[in-house]
C-alpha positions as a Markdown table, in Angstrom:
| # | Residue | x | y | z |
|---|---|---|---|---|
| 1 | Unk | -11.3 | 0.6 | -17.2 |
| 2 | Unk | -11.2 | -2.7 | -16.0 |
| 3 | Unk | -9.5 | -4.6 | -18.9 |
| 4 | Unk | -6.6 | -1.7 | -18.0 |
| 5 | Unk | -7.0 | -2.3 | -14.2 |
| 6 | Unk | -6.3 | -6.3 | -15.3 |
| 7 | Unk | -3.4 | -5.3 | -17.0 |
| 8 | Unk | -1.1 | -4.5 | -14.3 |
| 9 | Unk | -1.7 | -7.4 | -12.5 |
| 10 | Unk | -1.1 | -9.9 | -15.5 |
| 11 | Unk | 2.0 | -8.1 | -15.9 |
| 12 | Unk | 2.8 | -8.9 | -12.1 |
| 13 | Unk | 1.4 | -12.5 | -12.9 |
| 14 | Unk | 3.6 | -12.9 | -15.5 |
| 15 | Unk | 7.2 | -11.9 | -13.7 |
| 16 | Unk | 6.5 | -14.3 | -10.7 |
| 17 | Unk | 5.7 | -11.3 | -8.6 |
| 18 | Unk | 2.4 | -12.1 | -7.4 |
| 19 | Unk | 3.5 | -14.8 | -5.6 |
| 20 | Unk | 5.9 | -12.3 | -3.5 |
| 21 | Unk | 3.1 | -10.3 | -2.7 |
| 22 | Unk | 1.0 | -13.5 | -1.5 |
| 23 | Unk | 4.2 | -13.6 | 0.7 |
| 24 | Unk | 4.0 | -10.5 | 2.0 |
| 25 | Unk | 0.1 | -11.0 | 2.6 |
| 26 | Unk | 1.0 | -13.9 | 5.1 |
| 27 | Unk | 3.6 | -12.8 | 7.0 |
| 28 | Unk | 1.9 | -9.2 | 7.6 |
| 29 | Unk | 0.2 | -10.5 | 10.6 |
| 30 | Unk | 3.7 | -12.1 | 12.2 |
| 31 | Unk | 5.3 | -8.7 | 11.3 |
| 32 | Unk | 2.6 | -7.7 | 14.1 |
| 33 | Unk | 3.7 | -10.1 | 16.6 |
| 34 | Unk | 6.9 | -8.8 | 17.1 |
| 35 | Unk | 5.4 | -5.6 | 18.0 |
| 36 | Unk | 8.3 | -3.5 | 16.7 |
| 37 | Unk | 6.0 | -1.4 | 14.5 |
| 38 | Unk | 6.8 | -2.9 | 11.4 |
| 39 | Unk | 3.9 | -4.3 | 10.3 |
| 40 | Unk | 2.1 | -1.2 | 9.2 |
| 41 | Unk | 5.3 | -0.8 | 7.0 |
| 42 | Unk | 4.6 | -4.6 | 5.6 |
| 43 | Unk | 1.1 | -3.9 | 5.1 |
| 44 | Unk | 1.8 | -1.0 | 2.5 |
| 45 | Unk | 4.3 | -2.9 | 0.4 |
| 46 | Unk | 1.7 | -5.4 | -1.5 |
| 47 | Unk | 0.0 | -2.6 | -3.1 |
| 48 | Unk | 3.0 | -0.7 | -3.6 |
| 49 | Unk | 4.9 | -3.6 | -5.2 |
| 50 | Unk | 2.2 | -3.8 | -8.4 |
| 51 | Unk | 2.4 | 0.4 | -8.8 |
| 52 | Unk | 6.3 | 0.5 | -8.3 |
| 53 | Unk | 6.1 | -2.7 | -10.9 |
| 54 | Unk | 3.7 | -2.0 | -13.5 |
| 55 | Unk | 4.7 | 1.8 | -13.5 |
| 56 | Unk | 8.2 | 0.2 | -14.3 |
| 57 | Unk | 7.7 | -2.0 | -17.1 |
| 58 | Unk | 5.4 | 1.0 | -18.4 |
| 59 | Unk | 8.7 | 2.9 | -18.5 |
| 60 | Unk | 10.9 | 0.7 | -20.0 |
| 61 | Unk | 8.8 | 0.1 | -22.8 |
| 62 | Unk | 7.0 | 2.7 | -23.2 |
| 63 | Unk | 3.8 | 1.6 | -22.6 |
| 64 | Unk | 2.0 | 5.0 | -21.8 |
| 65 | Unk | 2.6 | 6.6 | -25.1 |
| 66 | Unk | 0.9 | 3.5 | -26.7 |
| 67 | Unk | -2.2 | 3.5 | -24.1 |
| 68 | Unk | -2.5 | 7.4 | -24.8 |
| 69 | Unk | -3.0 | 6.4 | -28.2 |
| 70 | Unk | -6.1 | 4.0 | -27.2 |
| 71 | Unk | -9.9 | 5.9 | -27.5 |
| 72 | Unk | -9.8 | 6.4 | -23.6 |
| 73 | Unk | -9.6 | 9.8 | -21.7 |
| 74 | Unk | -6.4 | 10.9 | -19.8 |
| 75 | Unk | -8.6 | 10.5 | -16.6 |
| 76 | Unk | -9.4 | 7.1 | -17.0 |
| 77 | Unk | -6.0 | 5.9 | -17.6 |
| 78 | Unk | -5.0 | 7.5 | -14.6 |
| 79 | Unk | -7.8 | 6.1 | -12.3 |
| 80 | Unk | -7.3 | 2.5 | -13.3 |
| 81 | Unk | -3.9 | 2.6 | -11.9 |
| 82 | Unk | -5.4 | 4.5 | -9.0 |
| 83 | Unk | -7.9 | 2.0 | -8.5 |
| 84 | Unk | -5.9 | -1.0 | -9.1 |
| 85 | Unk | -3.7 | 0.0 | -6.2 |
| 86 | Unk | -6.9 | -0.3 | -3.7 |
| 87 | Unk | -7.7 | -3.5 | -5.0 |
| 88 | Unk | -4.0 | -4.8 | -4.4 |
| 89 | Unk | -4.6 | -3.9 | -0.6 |
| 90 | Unk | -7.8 | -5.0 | -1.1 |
| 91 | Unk | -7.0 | -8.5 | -1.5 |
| 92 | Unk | -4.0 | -8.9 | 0.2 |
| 93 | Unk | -5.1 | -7.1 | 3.2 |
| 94 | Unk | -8.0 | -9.7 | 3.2 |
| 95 | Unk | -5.6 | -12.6 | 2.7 |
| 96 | Unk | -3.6 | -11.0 | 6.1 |
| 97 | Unk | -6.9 | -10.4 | 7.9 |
| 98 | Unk | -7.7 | -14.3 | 7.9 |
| 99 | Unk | -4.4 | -15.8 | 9.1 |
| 100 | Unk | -4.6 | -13.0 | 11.6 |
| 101 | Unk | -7.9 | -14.3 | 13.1 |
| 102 | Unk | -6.3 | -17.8 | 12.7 |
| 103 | Unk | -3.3 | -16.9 | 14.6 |
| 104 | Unk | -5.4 | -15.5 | 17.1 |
| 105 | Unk | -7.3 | -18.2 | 17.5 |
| 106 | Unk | -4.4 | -20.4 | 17.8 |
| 107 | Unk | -3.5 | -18.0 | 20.7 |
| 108 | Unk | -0.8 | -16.2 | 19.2 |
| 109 | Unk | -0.6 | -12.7 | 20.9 |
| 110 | Unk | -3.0 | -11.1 | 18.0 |
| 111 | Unk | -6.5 | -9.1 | 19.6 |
| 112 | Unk | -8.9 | -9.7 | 16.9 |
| 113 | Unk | -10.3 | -6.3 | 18.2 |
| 114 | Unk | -7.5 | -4.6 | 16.8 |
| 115 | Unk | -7.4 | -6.0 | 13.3 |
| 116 | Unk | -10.3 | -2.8 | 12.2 |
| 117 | Unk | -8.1 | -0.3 | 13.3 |
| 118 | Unk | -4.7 | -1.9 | 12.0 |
| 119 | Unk | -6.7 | -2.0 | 8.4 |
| 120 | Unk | -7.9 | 1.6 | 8.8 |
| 121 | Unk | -4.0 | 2.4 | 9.2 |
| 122 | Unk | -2.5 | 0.3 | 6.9 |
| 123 | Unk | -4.9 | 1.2 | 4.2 |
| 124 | Unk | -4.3 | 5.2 | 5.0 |
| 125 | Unk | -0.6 | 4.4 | 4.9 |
| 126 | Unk | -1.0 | 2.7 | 1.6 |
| 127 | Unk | -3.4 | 5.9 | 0.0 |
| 128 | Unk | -1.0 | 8.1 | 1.2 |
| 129 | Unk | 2.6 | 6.0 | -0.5 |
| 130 | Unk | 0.5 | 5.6 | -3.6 |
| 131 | Unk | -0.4 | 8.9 | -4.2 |
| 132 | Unk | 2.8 | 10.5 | -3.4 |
| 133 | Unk | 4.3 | 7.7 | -6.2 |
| 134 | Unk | 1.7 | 7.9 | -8.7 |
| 135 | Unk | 1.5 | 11.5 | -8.3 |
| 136 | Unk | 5.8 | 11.4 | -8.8 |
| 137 | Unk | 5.6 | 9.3 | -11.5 |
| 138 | Unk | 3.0 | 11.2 | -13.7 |
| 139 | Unk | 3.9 | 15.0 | -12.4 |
| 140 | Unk | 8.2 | 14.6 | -12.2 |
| 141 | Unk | 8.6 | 10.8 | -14.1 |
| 142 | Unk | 9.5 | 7.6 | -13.2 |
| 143 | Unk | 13.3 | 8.6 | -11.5 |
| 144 | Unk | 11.5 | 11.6 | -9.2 |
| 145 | Unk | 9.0 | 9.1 | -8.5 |
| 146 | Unk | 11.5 | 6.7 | -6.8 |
| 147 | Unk | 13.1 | 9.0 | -5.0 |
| 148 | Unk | 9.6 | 10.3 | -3.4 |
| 149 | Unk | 8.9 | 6.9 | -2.5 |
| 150 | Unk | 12.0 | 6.3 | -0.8 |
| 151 | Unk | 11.6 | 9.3 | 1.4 |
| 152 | Unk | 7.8 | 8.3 | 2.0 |
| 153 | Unk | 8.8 | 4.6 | 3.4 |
| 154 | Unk | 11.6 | 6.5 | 5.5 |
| 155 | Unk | 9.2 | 9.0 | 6.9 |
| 156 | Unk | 7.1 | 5.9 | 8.1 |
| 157 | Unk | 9.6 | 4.1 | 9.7 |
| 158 | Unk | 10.6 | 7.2 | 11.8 |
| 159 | Unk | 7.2 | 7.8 | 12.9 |
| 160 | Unk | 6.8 | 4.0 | 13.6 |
| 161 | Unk | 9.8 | 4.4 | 16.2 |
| 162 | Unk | 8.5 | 7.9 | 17.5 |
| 163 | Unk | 4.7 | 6.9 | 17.9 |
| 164 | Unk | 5.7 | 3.6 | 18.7 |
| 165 | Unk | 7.9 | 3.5 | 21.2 |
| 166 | Unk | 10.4 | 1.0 | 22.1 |
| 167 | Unk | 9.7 | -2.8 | 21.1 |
| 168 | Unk | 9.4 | -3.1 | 24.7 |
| 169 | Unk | 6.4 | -0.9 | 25.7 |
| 170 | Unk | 3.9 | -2.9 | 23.0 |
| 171 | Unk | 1.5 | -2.2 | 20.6 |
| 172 | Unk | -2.0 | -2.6 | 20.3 |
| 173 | Unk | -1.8 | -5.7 | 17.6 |
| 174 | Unk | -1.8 | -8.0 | 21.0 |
| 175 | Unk | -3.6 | -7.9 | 24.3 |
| 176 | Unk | -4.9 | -4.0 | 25.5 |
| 177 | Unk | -3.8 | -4.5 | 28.6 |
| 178 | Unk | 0.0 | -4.5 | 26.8 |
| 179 | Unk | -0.9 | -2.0 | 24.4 |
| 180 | Unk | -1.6 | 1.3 | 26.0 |
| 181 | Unk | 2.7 | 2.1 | 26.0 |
| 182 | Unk | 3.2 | 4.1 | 23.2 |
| 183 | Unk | 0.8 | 6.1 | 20.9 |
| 184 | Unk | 0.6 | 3.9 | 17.8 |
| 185 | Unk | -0.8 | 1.4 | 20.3 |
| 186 | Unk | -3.5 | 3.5 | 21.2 |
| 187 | Unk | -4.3 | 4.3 | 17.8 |
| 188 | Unk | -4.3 | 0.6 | 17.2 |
| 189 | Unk | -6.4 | -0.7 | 20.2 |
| 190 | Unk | -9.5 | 2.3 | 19.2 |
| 191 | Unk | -8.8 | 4.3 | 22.4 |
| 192 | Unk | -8.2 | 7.5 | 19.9 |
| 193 | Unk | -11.8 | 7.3 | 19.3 |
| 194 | Unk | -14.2 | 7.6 | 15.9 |
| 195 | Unk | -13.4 | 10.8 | 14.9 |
| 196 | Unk | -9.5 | 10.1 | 14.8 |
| 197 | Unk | -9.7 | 7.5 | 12.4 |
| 198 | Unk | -12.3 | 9.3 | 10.5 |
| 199 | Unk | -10.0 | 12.4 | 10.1 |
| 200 | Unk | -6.8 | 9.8 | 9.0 |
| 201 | Unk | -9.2 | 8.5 | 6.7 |
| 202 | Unk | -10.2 | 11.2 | 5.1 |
| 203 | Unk | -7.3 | 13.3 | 5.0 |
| 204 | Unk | -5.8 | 10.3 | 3.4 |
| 205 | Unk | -8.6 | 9.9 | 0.7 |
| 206 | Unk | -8.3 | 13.9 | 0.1 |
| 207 | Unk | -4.4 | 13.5 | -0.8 |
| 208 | Unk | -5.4 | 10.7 | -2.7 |
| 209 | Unk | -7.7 | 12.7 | -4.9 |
| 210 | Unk | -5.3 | 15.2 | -5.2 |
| 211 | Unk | -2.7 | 13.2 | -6.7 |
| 212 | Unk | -5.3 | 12.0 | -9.3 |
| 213 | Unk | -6.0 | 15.7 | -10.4 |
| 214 | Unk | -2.7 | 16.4 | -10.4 |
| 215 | Unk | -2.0 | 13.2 | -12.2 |
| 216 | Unk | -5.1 | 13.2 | -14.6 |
| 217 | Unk | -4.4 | 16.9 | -15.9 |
């Protein structure tokens, strides 16, 4: 599975692509600055990028008639792309964590307190957009699929404006003391408690397993 799992990313590697994602990667943590609620949108795109890409050369040539040709199982040609997605996070979202703590450092208005539960988001937010894709794209086909993406990035964007409140109230990416104005900010500064981001993790996992059923079979 991991010679497959390499294979979308040398396909990204080979358009030029990766390097938009390292792009993405560093300007997550600005996209928090702002406090407009757009940087759990930013943090979802990196992984999304390689699915949305891979899945799209894989269409265009026909690549996943040739792979169901190879001795592997239907389920494990289905969870490398499922897995390759979490690594793509993975990596970026590690690349985003350290110029965060830089930039916090260098007393931009980042609390490094609040870069756990800004990964425990993004990282929902990006099981949740890759399942609903994946699950499009192997269920419905590559068309459906885009369009269930599209409506997935919308649905985050509205509930980054009704969470988050106006730009002016603040989130929880900088001080506490700014962030307690608008819901997302106390999601963001831990005030919803353990359990909370237990429950968005897991329901988040759980839709992600779907999709891979749904997908496998």
């Amino acid at each position: 599975m991991s010679a497959l799992a390499l294979k979308d990313f040398m396909l990204v590697r080979r358009e030029k692509s990766m390097l938009f994602m390292l792009i993405l990667s560093l300007a997550l943590p600005l996209a928090f600055v702002s406090g407009s609620g757009f940087g759990l949108f930013l943090a979802v795109l990196p992984a999304y990028y390689l699915s949305g890409w891979a899945c799209a050369i894989d269409y265009k040539y026909k690549s996943d008639r040739f792979m169901r040709s190879l001795p592997v199982s239907s389920a494990a040609l289905v969870a490398y792309r499922y897995l390759s997605a979490i690594v793509a996070w993975a990596g970026s979202f590690a690349i985003s964590a350290i110029v965060w703590a830089a930039l916090s450092l260098a007393g931009f208005p980042l609390s490094l307190s609040a870069l756990p539960y800004a990964a425990i988001l993004a990282l929902a937010l990006t099981l949740v957009s890759n399942a609903v894709y994946f699950g499009g794209y192997y269920v419905l086909g590559y068309q459906n699929a885009r369009w269930a993406i599209f409506f997935v990035f919308s649905a985050i964007g509205a509930a980054g404006a009704v969470f988050g409140g106006a730009a002016s109230s603040g989130f929880a990416f900088t001080a506490p003391a700014v962030s307690k104005g608008s819901a997302l900010g106390s999601l963001l500064s831990g005030g919803a408690g353990f359990s909370a981001y237990a429950a968005i993790l897991a329901a988040s996992l759980a839709l992600y397993a779907i999709s891979f059923a749904l997908s496998a079979a």
